[in-house]
């Protein structure tokens, strides 16, 4: 098995050179971090579940015309994606108060918001991803006005669609974070959805019990983290008989050879460039 060139390693995922230029392999780890890296852990089976959940959600979104970086899933922990230039802005969409908005504005967790609220954060670990406004984004050149428009309209569409999808399986989409990338076709560029959509990046509450089915189980030491992610997958109709414990050893040591040219990919000079 030939080892593919590793292009970037993030907190929960690794990016490897793909089978041809313009494609990358996104590998999902079991590692979890929270509170700007202060809390670290391993959630057995998380990578497998997030790979499947993100595949499912990105595919459903592509079906309704949302542009994404996703190409196809390769195996238990890897998916093929298009190489994009990541916009260093995280877009958070909120439907119900929780997490940082509850703290910042003193709104009790679980309070429905008067309407969906969109927030922007500067993607910068050293600074702890500070909240920013459109003014900062355009003034510092992180994205142009048209790109912000595109990110906003895609985010609202994703919110509408995912809200309905999750409600249909008894889950409330409390909030979530999206990342976007620039995809180039010759001279033309378009903004596409990148990174992942999974219980790592969404708050998902059971509609009857308000039980948390997302990364807050890890952040708040609630236990049964993988089981909660598995429940999300089960409700979405993915891996119905899956057993979290079975997932761990698969592909745990690195990516598999998926064929294609062996020439080294160009190194990526900053983590901000790839998801
Ligand atoms: N989120 C994320 N990555 C981040 C920050 C937030 O995926 O670096 C997600 C988080 O899981 C939640 C939403 O964005 O679904 C809003 O997060 P919030 O601002 O409340 O921050 P938190 O309380 O999670 O630190």
PDB file of C-alpha atoms and ligand atoms in Angstrom:
ATOM      1  CA  UNK A   1       0.000   0.000   0.000  1.00  0.00           C
ATOM      2  CA  UNK A   2       1.610   3.252  -1.027  1.00  0.00           C
ATOM      3  CA  UNK A   3       1.460   6.139   1.393  1.00  0.00           C
ATOM      4  CA  UNK A   4      -0.137   9.260  -0.033  1.00  0.00           C
ATOM      5  CA  UNK A   5       1.361  12.620   0.567  1.00  0.00           C
ATOM      6  CA  UNK A   6      -0.147  14.384   3.534  1.00  0.00           C
ATOM      7  CA  UNK A   7      -1.041  17.943   2.667  1.00  0.00           C
ATOM      8  CA  UNK A   8      -2.554  19.238   5.864  1.00  0.00           C
ATOM      9  CA  UNK A   9      -3.526  17.877   9.271  1.00  0.00           C
ATOM     10  CA  UNK A  10      -6.251  19.605  11.229  1.00  0.00           C
ATOM     11  CA  UNK A  11      -7.858  18.784  14.566  1.00  0.00           C
ATOM     12  CA  UNK A  12     -10.353  16.219  13.317  1.00  0.00           C
ATOM     13  CA  UNK A  13      -9.320  15.572   9.731  1.00  0.00           C
ATOM     14  CA  UNK A  14      -6.288  15.026   7.516  1.00  0.00           C
ATOM     15  CA  UNK A  15      -6.025  15.996   3.873  1.00  0.00           C
ATOM     16  CA  UNK A  16      -4.016  13.853   1.506  1.00  0.00           C
ATOM     17  CA  UNK A  17      -3.049  14.272  -2.100  1.00  0.00           C
ATOM     18  CA  UNK A  18      -5.790  12.945  -4.382  1.00  0.00           C
ATOM     19  CA  UNK A  19      -5.630  10.668  -7.412  1.00  0.00           C
ATOM     20  CA  UNK A  20      -5.344  13.616  -9.791  1.00  0.00           C
ATOM     21  CA  UNK A  21      -4.687  17.352  -9.616  1.00  0.00           C
ATOM     22  CA  UNK A  22      -7.603  19.276  -8.198  1.00  0.00           C
ATOM     23  CA  UNK A  23      -8.727  16.406  -5.971  1.00  0.00           C
ATOM     24  CA  UNK A  24      -7.873  15.634  -2.362  1.00  0.00           C
ATOM     25  CA  UNK A  25      -8.672  12.828   0.054  1.00  0.00           C
ATOM     26  CA  UNK A  26     -10.285  13.955   3.309  1.00  0.00           C
ATOM     27  CA  UNK A  27      -9.603  11.503   6.148  1.00  0.00           C
ATOM     28  CA  UNK A  28     -11.793  11.654   9.278  1.00  0.00           C
ATOM     29  CA  UNK A  29      -9.998  11.044  12.598  1.00  0.00           C
ATOM     30  CA  UNK A  30     -11.494  10.038  15.933  1.00  0.00           C
ATOM     31  CA  UNK A  31      -9.740  12.975  17.627  1.00  0.00           C
ATOM     32  CA  UNK A  32     -11.892  15.624  19.239  1.00  0.00           C
ATOM     33  CA  UNK A  33     -10.970  19.041  20.557  1.00  0.00           C
ATOM     34  CA  UNK A  34     -12.973  21.761  22.224  1.00  0.00           C
ATOM     35  CA  UNK A  35     -12.532  25.172  23.808  1.00  0.00           C
ATOM     36  CA  UNK A  36      -9.863  26.243  21.338  1.00  0.00           C
ATOM     37  CA  UNK A  37      -7.816  23.075  21.807  1.00  0.00           C
ATOM     38  CA  UNK A  38      -7.784  23.160  25.627  1.00  0.00           C
ATOM     39  CA  UNK A  39      -9.806  19.961  25.821  1.00  0.00           C
ATOM     40  CA  UNK A  40      -8.660  16.986  23.794  1.00  0.00           C
ATOM     41  CA  UNK A  41      -9.943  13.450  23.480  1.00  0.00           C
ATOM     42  CA  UNK A  42     -10.556  10.475  21.250  1.00  0.00           C
ATOM     43  CA  UNK A  43     -14.083   9.350  20.450  1.00  0.00           C
ATOM     44  CA  UNK A  44     -13.907   5.846  19.063  1.00  0.00           C
ATOM     45  CA  UNK A  45     -15.777   5.544  15.787  1.00  0.00           C
ATOM     46  CA  UNK A  46     -16.440   9.283  15.430  1.00  0.00           C
ATOM     47  CA  UNK A  47     -14.443   9.591  12.208  1.00  0.00           C
ATOM     48  CA  UNK A  48     -16.387   6.794  10.555  1.00  0.00           C
ATOM     49  CA  UNK A  49     -19.706   8.293  11.604  1.00  0.00           C
ATOM     50  CA  UNK A  50     -18.819  11.845  10.549  1.00  0.00           C
ATOM     51  CA  UNK A  51     -17.569  10.580   7.180  1.00  0.00           C
ATOM     52  CA  UNK A  52     -20.923   8.906   6.564  1.00  0.00           C
ATOM     53  CA  UNK A  53     -23.099  11.678   7.990  1.00  0.00           C
ATOM     54  CA  UNK A  54     -21.249  14.396   6.072  1.00  0.00           C
ATOM     55  CA  UNK A  55     -21.392  12.324   2.876  1.00  0.00           C
ATOM     56  CA  UNK A  56     -25.142  11.941   3.317  1.00  0.00           C
ATOM     57  CA  UNK A  57     -25.829  15.610   4.051  1.00  0.00           C
ATOM     58  CA  UNK A  58     -23.515  16.962   1.329  1.00  0.00           C
ATOM     59  CA  UNK A  59     -25.111  14.577  -1.201  1.00  0.00           C
ATOM     60  CA  UNK A  60     -28.620  15.610  -0.260  1.00  0.00           C
ATOM     61  CA  UNK A  61     -27.605  19.264  -0.491  1.00  0.00           C
ATOM     62  CA  UNK A  62     -26.002  18.731  -3.917  1.00  0.00           C
ATOM     63  CA  UNK A  63     -29.295  17.184  -5.064  1.00  0.00           C
ATOM     64  CA  UNK A  64     -31.074  20.478  -4.392  1.00  0.00           C
ATOM     65  CA  UNK A  65     -28.388  22.443  -6.215  1.00  0.00           C
ATOM     66  CA  UNK A  66     -26.089  23.526  -3.389  1.00  0.00           C
ATOM     67  CA  UNK A  67     -22.505  23.556  -4.728  1.00  0.00           C
ATOM     68  CA  UNK A  68     -20.115  21.526  -2.542  1.00  0.00           C
ATOM     69  CA  UNK A  69     -16.532  20.254  -2.572  1.00  0.00           C
ATOM     70  CA  UNK A  70     -17.731  16.674  -2.023  1.00  0.00           C
ATOM     71  CA  UNK A  71     -17.113  14.144  -4.809  1.00  0.00           C
ATOM     72  CA  UNK A  72     -17.690  10.712  -3.269  1.00  0.00           C
ATOM     73  CA  UNK A  73     -16.921   8.599  -0.249  1.00  0.00           C
ATOM     74  CA  UNK A  74     -13.994   6.227  -0.736  1.00  0.00           C
ATOM     75  CA  UNK A  75     -14.161   4.021   2.333  1.00  0.00           C
ATOM     76  CA  UNK A  76     -15.007   4.075   6.038  1.00  0.00           C
ATOM     77  CA  UNK A  77     -12.888   7.102   6.874  1.00  0.00           C
ATOM     78  CA  UNK A  78     -12.106   8.829   3.609  1.00  0.00           C
ATOM     79  CA  UNK A  79     -13.871  10.871   0.995  1.00  0.00           C
ATOM     80  CA  UNK A  80     -12.741  12.395  -2.258  1.00  0.00           C
ATOM     81  CA  UNK A  81     -13.159  16.156  -2.386  1.00  0.00           C
ATOM     82  CA  UNK A  82     -12.290  18.957  -4.769  1.00  0.00           C
ATOM     83  CA  UNK A  83      -9.315  21.056  -3.744  1.00  0.00           C
ATOM     84  CA  UNK A  84     -10.529  24.517  -2.885  1.00  0.00           C
ATOM     85  CA  UNK A  85      -9.036  27.650  -1.379  1.00  0.00           C
ATOM     86  CA  UNK A  86     -10.672  27.880   2.002  1.00  0.00           C
ATOM     87  CA  UNK A  87     -12.251  31.239   2.859  1.00  0.00           C
ATOM     88  CA  UNK A  88     -10.946  32.055   6.355  1.00  0.00           C
ATOM     89  CA  UNK A  89     -14.432  32.801   7.636  1.00  0.00           C
ATOM     90  CA  UNK A  90     -16.662  30.401   9.591  1.00  0.00           C
ATOM     91  CA  UNK A  91     -20.364  31.014   9.086  1.00  0.00           C
ATOM     92  CA  UNK A  92     -22.574  30.096  12.043  1.00  0.00           C
ATOM     93  CA  UNK A  93     -26.350  29.873  11.601  1.00  0.00           C
ATOM     94  CA  UNK A  94     -28.519  29.764  14.704  1.00  0.00           C
ATOM     95  CA  UNK A  95     -32.168  28.821  15.125  1.00  0.00           C
ATOM     96  CA  UNK A  96     -32.247  28.309  18.890  1.00  0.00           C
ATOM     97  CA  UNK A  97     -30.022  29.970  21.503  1.00  0.00           C
ATOM     98  CA  UNK A  98     -27.171  27.794  22.781  1.00  0.00           C
ATOM     99  CA  UNK A  99     -23.429  27.932  23.358  1.00  0.00           C
ATOM    100  CA  UNK A 100     -21.663  31.221  22.821  1.00  0.00           C
ATOM    101  CA  UNK A 101     -24.753  33.322  21.982  1.00  0.00           C
ATOM    102  CA  UNK A 102     -26.393  32.261  25.239  1.00  0.00           C
ATOM    103  CA  UNK A 103     -23.298  33.252  27.183  1.00  0.00           C
ATOM    104  CA  UNK A 104     -22.636  36.474  25.306  1.00  0.00           C
ATOM    105  CA  UNK A 105     -26.188  37.820  25.304  1.00  0.00           C
ATOM    106  CA  UNK A 106     -27.576  36.112  28.388  1.00  0.00           C
ATOM    107  CA  UNK A 107     -30.267  34.175  26.530  1.00  0.00           C
ATOM    108  CA  UNK A 108     -31.256  30.893  28.165  1.00  0.00           C
ATOM    109  CA  UNK A 109     -30.185  27.826  26.186  1.00  0.00           C
ATOM    110  CA  UNK A 110     -33.125  26.416  24.279  1.00  0.00           C
ATOM    111  CA  UNK A 111     -34.840  29.752  23.664  1.00  0.00           C
ATOM    112  CA  UNK A 112     -36.059  29.837  20.058  1.00  0.00           C
ATOM    113  CA  UNK A 113     -34.599  32.855  18.257  1.00  0.00           C
ATOM    114  CA  UNK A 114     -37.046  35.348  16.669  1.00  0.00           C
ATOM    115  CA  UNK A 115     -35.512  34.424  13.315  1.00  0.00           C
ATOM    116  CA  UNK A 116     -32.441  32.584  12.088  1.00  0.00           C
ATOM    117  CA  UNK A 117     -29.307  34.538  12.935  1.00  0.00           C
ATOM    118  CA  UNK A 118     -26.094  34.401  10.917  1.00  0.00           C
ATOM    119  CA  UNK A 119     -22.725  35.172  12.470  1.00  0.00           C
ATOM    120  CA  UNK A 120     -19.207  35.273  11.063  1.00  0.00           C
ATOM    121  CA  UNK A 121     -16.019  34.174  12.806  1.00  0.00           C
ATOM    122  CA  UNK A 122     -12.437  34.665  11.652  1.00  0.00           C
ATOM    123  CA  UNK A 123     -10.889  31.228  11.170  1.00  0.00           C
ATOM    124  CA  UNK A 124      -7.739  31.632  13.230  1.00  0.00           C
ATOM    125  CA  UNK A 125      -6.821  29.183  16.011  1.00  0.00           C
ATOM    126  CA  UNK A 126      -4.222  31.460  17.590  1.00  0.00           C
ATOM    127  CA  UNK A 127      -6.881  34.111  18.112  1.00  0.00           C
ATOM    128  CA  UNK A 128      -9.549  31.579  19.129  1.00  0.00           C
ATOM    129  CA  UNK A 129     -11.765  32.226  16.082  1.00  0.00           C
ATOM    130  CA  UNK A 130     -13.006  35.719  17.056  1.00  0.00           C
ATOM    131  CA  UNK A 131     -16.440  36.903  15.970  1.00  0.00           C
ATOM    132  CA  UNK A 132     -16.294  39.414  13.118  1.00  0.00           C
ATOM    133  CA  UNK A 133     -18.657  41.441  10.951  1.00  0.00           C
ATOM    134  CA  UNK A 134     -18.949  41.840   7.191  1.00  0.00           C
ATOM    135  CA  UNK A 135     -16.948  45.054   7.596  1.00  0.00           C
ATOM    136  CA  UNK A 136     -13.929  43.113   8.864  1.00  0.00           C
ATOM    137  CA  UNK A 137     -14.284  40.495   6.133  1.00  0.00           C
ATOM    138  CA  UNK A 138     -14.226  43.008   3.286  1.00  0.00           C
ATOM    139  CA  UNK A 139     -11.809  45.511   4.877  1.00  0.00           C
ATOM    140  CA  UNK A 140      -9.173  42.828   5.493  1.00  0.00           C
ATOM    141  CA  UNK A 141      -9.843  41.100   2.173  1.00  0.00           C
ATOM    142  CA  UNK A 142     -10.854  37.728   3.639  1.00  0.00           C
ATOM    143  CA  UNK A 143     -13.760  37.638   1.161  1.00  0.00           C
ATOM    144  CA  UNK A 144     -15.360  40.110  -1.230  1.00  0.00           C
ATOM    145  CA  UNK A 145     -18.943  41.458  -1.037  1.00  0.00           C
ATOM    146  CA  UNK A 146     -20.169  39.047  -3.741  1.00  0.00           C
ATOM    147  CA  UNK A 147     -18.518  36.127  -1.947  1.00  0.00           C
ATOM    148  CA  UNK A 148     -20.222  37.123   1.306  1.00  0.00           C
ATOM    149  CA  UNK A 149     -23.556  37.268  -0.553  1.00  0.00           C
ATOM    150  CA  UNK A 150     -22.927  33.791  -1.977  1.00  0.00           C
ATOM    151  CA  UNK A 151     -21.943  32.361   1.423  1.00  0.00           C
ATOM    152  CA  UNK A 152     -24.994  33.929   3.051  1.00  0.00           C
ATOM    153  CA  UNK A 153     -27.504  32.709   0.487  1.00  0.00           C
ATOM    154  CA  UNK A 154     -26.031  29.184   0.485  1.00  0.00           C
ATOM    155  CA  UNK A 155     -26.064  29.154   4.307  1.00  0.00           C
ATOM    156  CA  UNK A 156     -29.745  30.114   4.458  1.00  0.00           C
ATOM    157  CA  UNK A 157     -30.656  27.455   1.900  1.00  0.00           C
ATOM    158  CA  UNK A 158     -28.663  24.856   3.814  1.00  0.00           C
ATOM    159  CA  UNK A 159     -30.427  25.920   7.007  1.00  0.00           C
ATOM    160  CA  UNK A 160     -33.894  25.611   5.440  1.00  0.00           C
ATOM    161  CA  UNK A 161     -33.134  22.233   3.959  1.00  0.00           C
ATOM    162  CA  UNK A 162     -31.371  20.741   6.981  1.00  0.00           C
ATOM    163  CA  UNK A 163     -34.046  22.052   9.347  1.00  0.00           C
ATOM    164  CA  UNK A 164     -36.679  20.111   7.427  1.00  0.00           C
ATOM    165  CA  UNK A 165     -34.508  17.047   7.065  1.00  0.00           C
ATOM    166  CA  UNK A 166     -33.724  16.873  10.785  1.00  0.00           C
ATOM    167  CA  UNK A 167     -37.283  17.675  11.895  1.00  0.00           C
ATOM    168  CA  UNK A 168     -38.432  14.713   9.818  1.00  0.00           C
ATOM    169  CA  UNK A 169     -36.291  12.440  12.013  1.00  0.00           C
ATOM    170  CA  UNK A 170     -37.229  14.093  15.312  1.00  0.00           C
ATOM    171  CA  UNK A 171     -34.135  16.283  15.644  1.00  0.00           C
ATOM    172  CA  UNK A 172     -33.987  20.041  16.205  1.00  0.00           C
ATOM    173  CA  UNK A 173     -31.194  21.819  14.317  1.00  0.00           C
ATOM    174  CA  UNK A 174     -30.177  24.301  17.006  1.00  0.00           C
ATOM    175  CA  UNK A 175     -27.161  25.797  15.227  1.00  0.00           C
ATOM    176  CA  UNK A 176     -24.311  24.837  12.937  1.00  0.00           C
ATOM    177  CA  UNK A 177     -21.099  26.071  11.382  1.00  0.00           C
ATOM    178  CA  UNK A 178     -20.249  26.063   7.693  1.00  0.00           C
ATOM    179  CA  UNK A 179     -17.006  26.634   5.837  1.00  0.00           C
ATOM    180  CA  UNK A 180     -16.652  27.656   2.225  1.00  0.00           C
ATOM    181  CA  UNK A 181     -13.993  27.411  -0.445  1.00  0.00           C
ATOM    182  CA  UNK A 182     -13.155  28.951  -3.791  1.00  0.00           C
ATOM    183  CA  UNK A 183     -13.306  26.470  -6.627  1.00  0.00           C
ATOM    184  CA  UNK A 184     -11.573  27.549  -9.826  1.00  0.00           C
ATOM    185  CA  UNK A 185     -12.566  26.525 -13.363  1.00  0.00           C
ATOM    186  CA  UNK A 186      -9.948  28.256 -15.486  1.00  0.00           C
ATOM    187  CA  UNK A 187     -10.570  31.940 -14.958  1.00  0.00           C
ATOM    188  CA  UNK A 188     -13.918  31.412 -13.292  1.00  0.00           C
ATOM    189  CA  UNK A 189     -14.324  31.012  -9.570  1.00  0.00           C
ATOM    190  CA  UNK A 190     -17.314  29.956  -7.539  1.00  0.00           C
ATOM    191  CA  UNK A 191     -17.965  29.630  -3.860  1.00  0.00           C
ATOM    192  CA  UNK A 192     -18.750  26.087  -2.706  1.00  0.00           C
ATOM    193  CA  UNK A 193     -19.566  24.456   0.607  1.00  0.00           C
ATOM    194  CA  UNK A 194     -16.461  22.773   2.056  1.00  0.00           C
ATOM    195  CA  UNK A 195     -15.204  21.017   5.211  1.00  0.00           C
ATOM    196  CA  UNK A 196     -17.881  18.777   6.767  1.00  0.00           C
ATOM    197  CA  UNK A 197     -21.409  18.863   8.162  1.00  0.00           C
ATOM    198  CA  UNK A 198     -21.646  16.506  11.112  1.00  0.00           C
ATOM    199  CA  UNK A 199     -22.475  16.402  14.830  1.00  0.00           C
ATOM    200  CA  UNK A 200     -19.003  17.947  15.316  1.00  0.00           C
ATOM    201  CA  UNK A 201     -20.192  21.134  13.623  1.00  0.00           C
ATOM    202  CA  UNK A 202     -23.921  21.174  14.456  1.00  0.00           C
ATOM    203  CA  UNK A 203     -26.006  21.274  17.620  1.00  0.00           C
ATOM    204  CA  UNK A 204     -28.647  18.596  17.270  1.00  0.00           C
ATOM    205  CA  UNK A 205     -31.243  18.034  19.995  1.00  0.00           C
ATOM    206  CA  UNK A 206     -33.809  15.303  20.204  1.00  0.00           C
ATOM    207  CA  UNK A 207     -37.143  17.091  19.679  1.00  0.00           C
ATOM    208  CA  UNK A 208     -38.945  15.263  22.486  1.00  0.00           C
ATOM    209  CA  UNK A 209     -36.356  15.030  25.231  1.00  0.00           C
ATOM    210  CA  UNK A 210     -33.933  17.856  24.247  1.00  0.00           C
ATOM    211  CA  UNK A 211     -31.180  15.275  24.614  1.00  0.00           C
ATOM    212  CA  UNK A 212     -27.995  16.480  22.944  1.00  0.00           C
ATOM    213  CA  UNK A 213     -26.874  14.389  19.971  1.00  0.00           C
ATOM    214  CA  UNK A 214     -23.729  16.350  19.107  1.00  0.00           C
ATOM    215  CA  UNK A 215     -20.280  17.465  20.205  1.00  0.00           C
ATOM    216  CA  UNK A 216     -21.665  19.163  23.334  1.00  0.00           C
ATOM    217  CA  UNK A 217     -21.679  15.632  24.824  1.00  0.00           C
ATOM    218  CA  UNK A 218     -17.877  15.781  24.575  1.00  0.00           C
ATOM    219  CA  UNK A 219     -17.522  19.474  25.495  1.00  0.00           C
ATOM    220  CA  UNK A 220     -19.683  19.035  28.601  1.00  0.00           C
ATOM    221  CA  UNK A 221     -18.591  15.517  29.599  1.00  0.00           C
ATOM    222  CA  UNK A 222     -22.079  14.096  29.114  1.00  0.00           C
ATOM    223  CA  UNK A 223     -20.786  10.676  27.998  1.00  0.00           C
ATOM    224  CA  UNK A 224     -21.988   8.355  25.207  1.00  0.00           C
ATOM    225  CA  UNK A 225     -20.611  10.678  22.547  1.00  0.00           C
ATOM    226  CA  UNK A 226     -20.173   8.087  19.790  1.00  0.00           C
ATOM    227  CA  UNK A 227     -23.549   6.587  20.660  1.00  0.00           C
ATOM    228  CA  UNK A 228     -25.184   9.988  20.119  1.00  0.00           C
ATOM    229  CA  UNK A 229     -23.493  10.438  16.723  1.00  0.00           C
ATOM    230  CA  UNK A 230     -24.569   6.906  15.877  1.00  0.00           C
ATOM    231  CA  UNK A 231     -28.154   7.761  16.781  1.00  0.00           C
ATOM    232  CA  UNK A 232     -28.035  10.682  14.321  1.00  0.00           C
ATOM    233  CA  UNK A 233     -26.742   8.322  11.618  1.00  0.00           C
ATOM    234  CA  UNK A 234     -29.382   5.752  12.470  1.00  0.00           C
ATOM    235  CA  UNK A 235     -32.219   8.287  12.263  1.00  0.00           C
ATOM    236  CA  UNK A 236     -30.941   9.558   8.920  1.00  0.00           C
ATOM    237  CA  UNK A 237     -31.121   5.974   7.686  1.00  0.00           C
ATOM    238  CA  UNK A 238     -27.354   5.540   7.430  1.00  0.00           C
ATOM    239  CA  UNK A 239     -25.701   2.450   8.942  1.00  0.00           C
ATOM    240  CA  UNK A 240     -28.872   1.139  10.575  1.00  0.00           C
ATOM    241  CA  UNK A 241     -27.267  -1.819  12.334  1.00  0.00           C
ATOM    242  CA  UNK A 242     -23.976  -0.134  12.975  1.00  0.00           C
ATOM    243  CA  UNK A 243     -22.059  -0.827  16.125  1.00  0.00           C
ATOM    244  CA  UNK A 244     -19.647   1.955  17.063  1.00  0.00           C
ATOM    245  CA  UNK A 245     -17.080  -0.405  18.543  1.00  0.00           C
ATOM    246  CA  UNK A 246     -16.609  -2.146  15.190  1.00  0.00           C
ATOM    247  CA  UNK A 247     -15.404   1.003  13.514  1.00  0.00           C
ATOM    248  CA  UNK A 248     -12.200   1.729  15.328  1.00  0.00           C
ATOM    249  CA  UNK A 249      -9.479  -0.232  13.552  1.00  0.00           C
ATOM    250  CA  UNK A 250     -10.573   0.539  10.022  1.00  0.00           C
ATOM    251  CA  UNK A 251      -8.091   2.755   8.205  1.00  0.00           C
ATOM    252  CA  UNK A 252      -6.830   4.017  11.538  1.00  0.00           C
ATOM    253  CA  UNK A 253      -3.227   4.212  10.356  1.00  0.00           C
ATOM    254  CA  UNK A 254      -3.642   6.371   7.270  1.00  0.00           C
ATOM    255  CA  UNK A 255      -5.133   6.602   3.834  1.00  0.00           C
ATOM    256  CA  UNK A 256      -5.504   3.796   1.369  1.00  0.00           C
ATOM    257  CA  UNK A 257      -4.096   3.839  -2.123  1.00  0.00           C
ATOM    258  CA  UNK A 258      -6.829   4.859  -4.515  1.00  0.00           C
ATOM    259  CA  UNK A 259      -4.692   4.914  -7.647  1.00  0.00           C
ATOM    260  CA  UNK A 260      -3.711   7.819  -9.833  1.00  0.00           C
ATOM    261  CA  UNK A 261      -0.495   9.733 -10.405  1.00  0.00           C
ATOM    262  CA  UNK A 262       2.267   9.404  -7.860  1.00  0.00           C
ATOM    263  CA  UNK A 263       3.866  12.782  -8.352  1.00  0.00           C
ATOM    264  CA  UNK A 264       3.924  14.802  -5.146  1.00  0.00           C
ATOM    265  CA  UNK A 265       1.233  17.384  -4.739  1.00  0.00           C
ATOM    266  CA  UNK A 266       2.321  20.927  -4.258  1.00  0.00           C
ATOM    267  CA  UNK A 267       2.775  21.636  -0.576  1.00  0.00           C
ATOM    268  CA  UNK A 268       0.230  23.876   0.971  1.00  0.00           C
ATOM    269  CA  UNK A 269       1.883  26.790   2.654  1.00  0.00           C
ATOM    270  CA  UNK A 270      -0.798  27.705   5.126  1.00  0.00           C
ATOM    271  CA  UNK A 271      -3.458  25.697   6.903  1.00  0.00           C
ATOM    272  CA  UNK A 272      -5.955  28.355   5.899  1.00  0.00           C
ATOM    273  CA  UNK A 273      -5.757  27.177   2.311  1.00  0.00           C
ATOM    274  CA  UNK A 274      -7.414  23.849   2.730  1.00  0.00           C
ATOM    275  CA  UNK A 275     -10.268  22.638   4.841  1.00  0.00           C
TER     276      UNK A 275
HETATM  277  N1  LIG B   1     -18.779  25.415  15.820  1.00  0.00           N
HETATM  278  C1  LIG B   1     -17.861  24.646  15.130  1.00  0.00           C
HETATM  279  N2  LIG B   1     -16.548  25.005  15.170  1.00  0.00           N
HETATM  280  C2  LIG B   1     -16.091  26.076  15.841  1.00  0.00           C
HETATM  281  C3  LIG B   1     -17.025  26.861  16.562  1.00  0.00           C
HETATM  282  C4  LIG B   1     -18.357  26.489  16.528  1.00  0.00           C
HETATM  283  O1  LIG B   1     -18.233  23.670  14.480  1.00  0.00           O
HETATM  284  O2  LIG B   1     -14.870  26.350  15.829  1.00  0.00           O
HETATM  285  C5  LIG B   1     -20.203  25.054  15.782  1.00  0.00           C
HETATM  286  C6  LIG B   1     -20.677  24.510  17.117  1.00  0.00           C
HETATM  287  O3  LIG B   1     -20.591  23.099  17.136  1.00  0.00           O
HETATM  288  C7  LIG B   1     -22.120  24.952  17.141  1.00  0.00           C
HETATM  289  C8  LIG B   1     -22.125  26.274  16.352  1.00  0.00           C
HETATM  290  O4  LIG B   1     -20.942  26.231  15.549  1.00  0.00           O
HETATM  291  O5  LIG B   1     -22.943  24.024  16.462  1.00  0.00           O
HETATM  292  C9  LIG B   1     -22.130  27.492  17.223  1.00  0.00           C
HETATM  293  O6  LIG B   1     -21.079  27.422  18.143  1.00  0.00           O
HETATM  294  P1  LIG B   1     -20.905  28.520  19.303  1.00  0.00           P
HETATM  295  O7  LIG B   1     -20.599  29.835  18.685  1.00  0.00           O
HETATM  296  O8  LIG B   1     -22.075  28.449  20.204  1.00  0.00           O
HETATM  297  O9  LIG B   1     -19.576  28.119  20.040  1.00  0.00           O
HETATM  298  P2  LIG B   1     -19.295  26.979  21.128  1.00  0.00           P
HETATM  299  O10 LIG B   1     -20.202  27.214  22.270  1.00  0.00           O
HETATM  300  O11 LIG B   1     -19.553  25.691  20.404  1.00  0.00           O
HETATM  301  O12 LIG B   1     -17.838  27.203  21.430  1.00  0.00           O
END
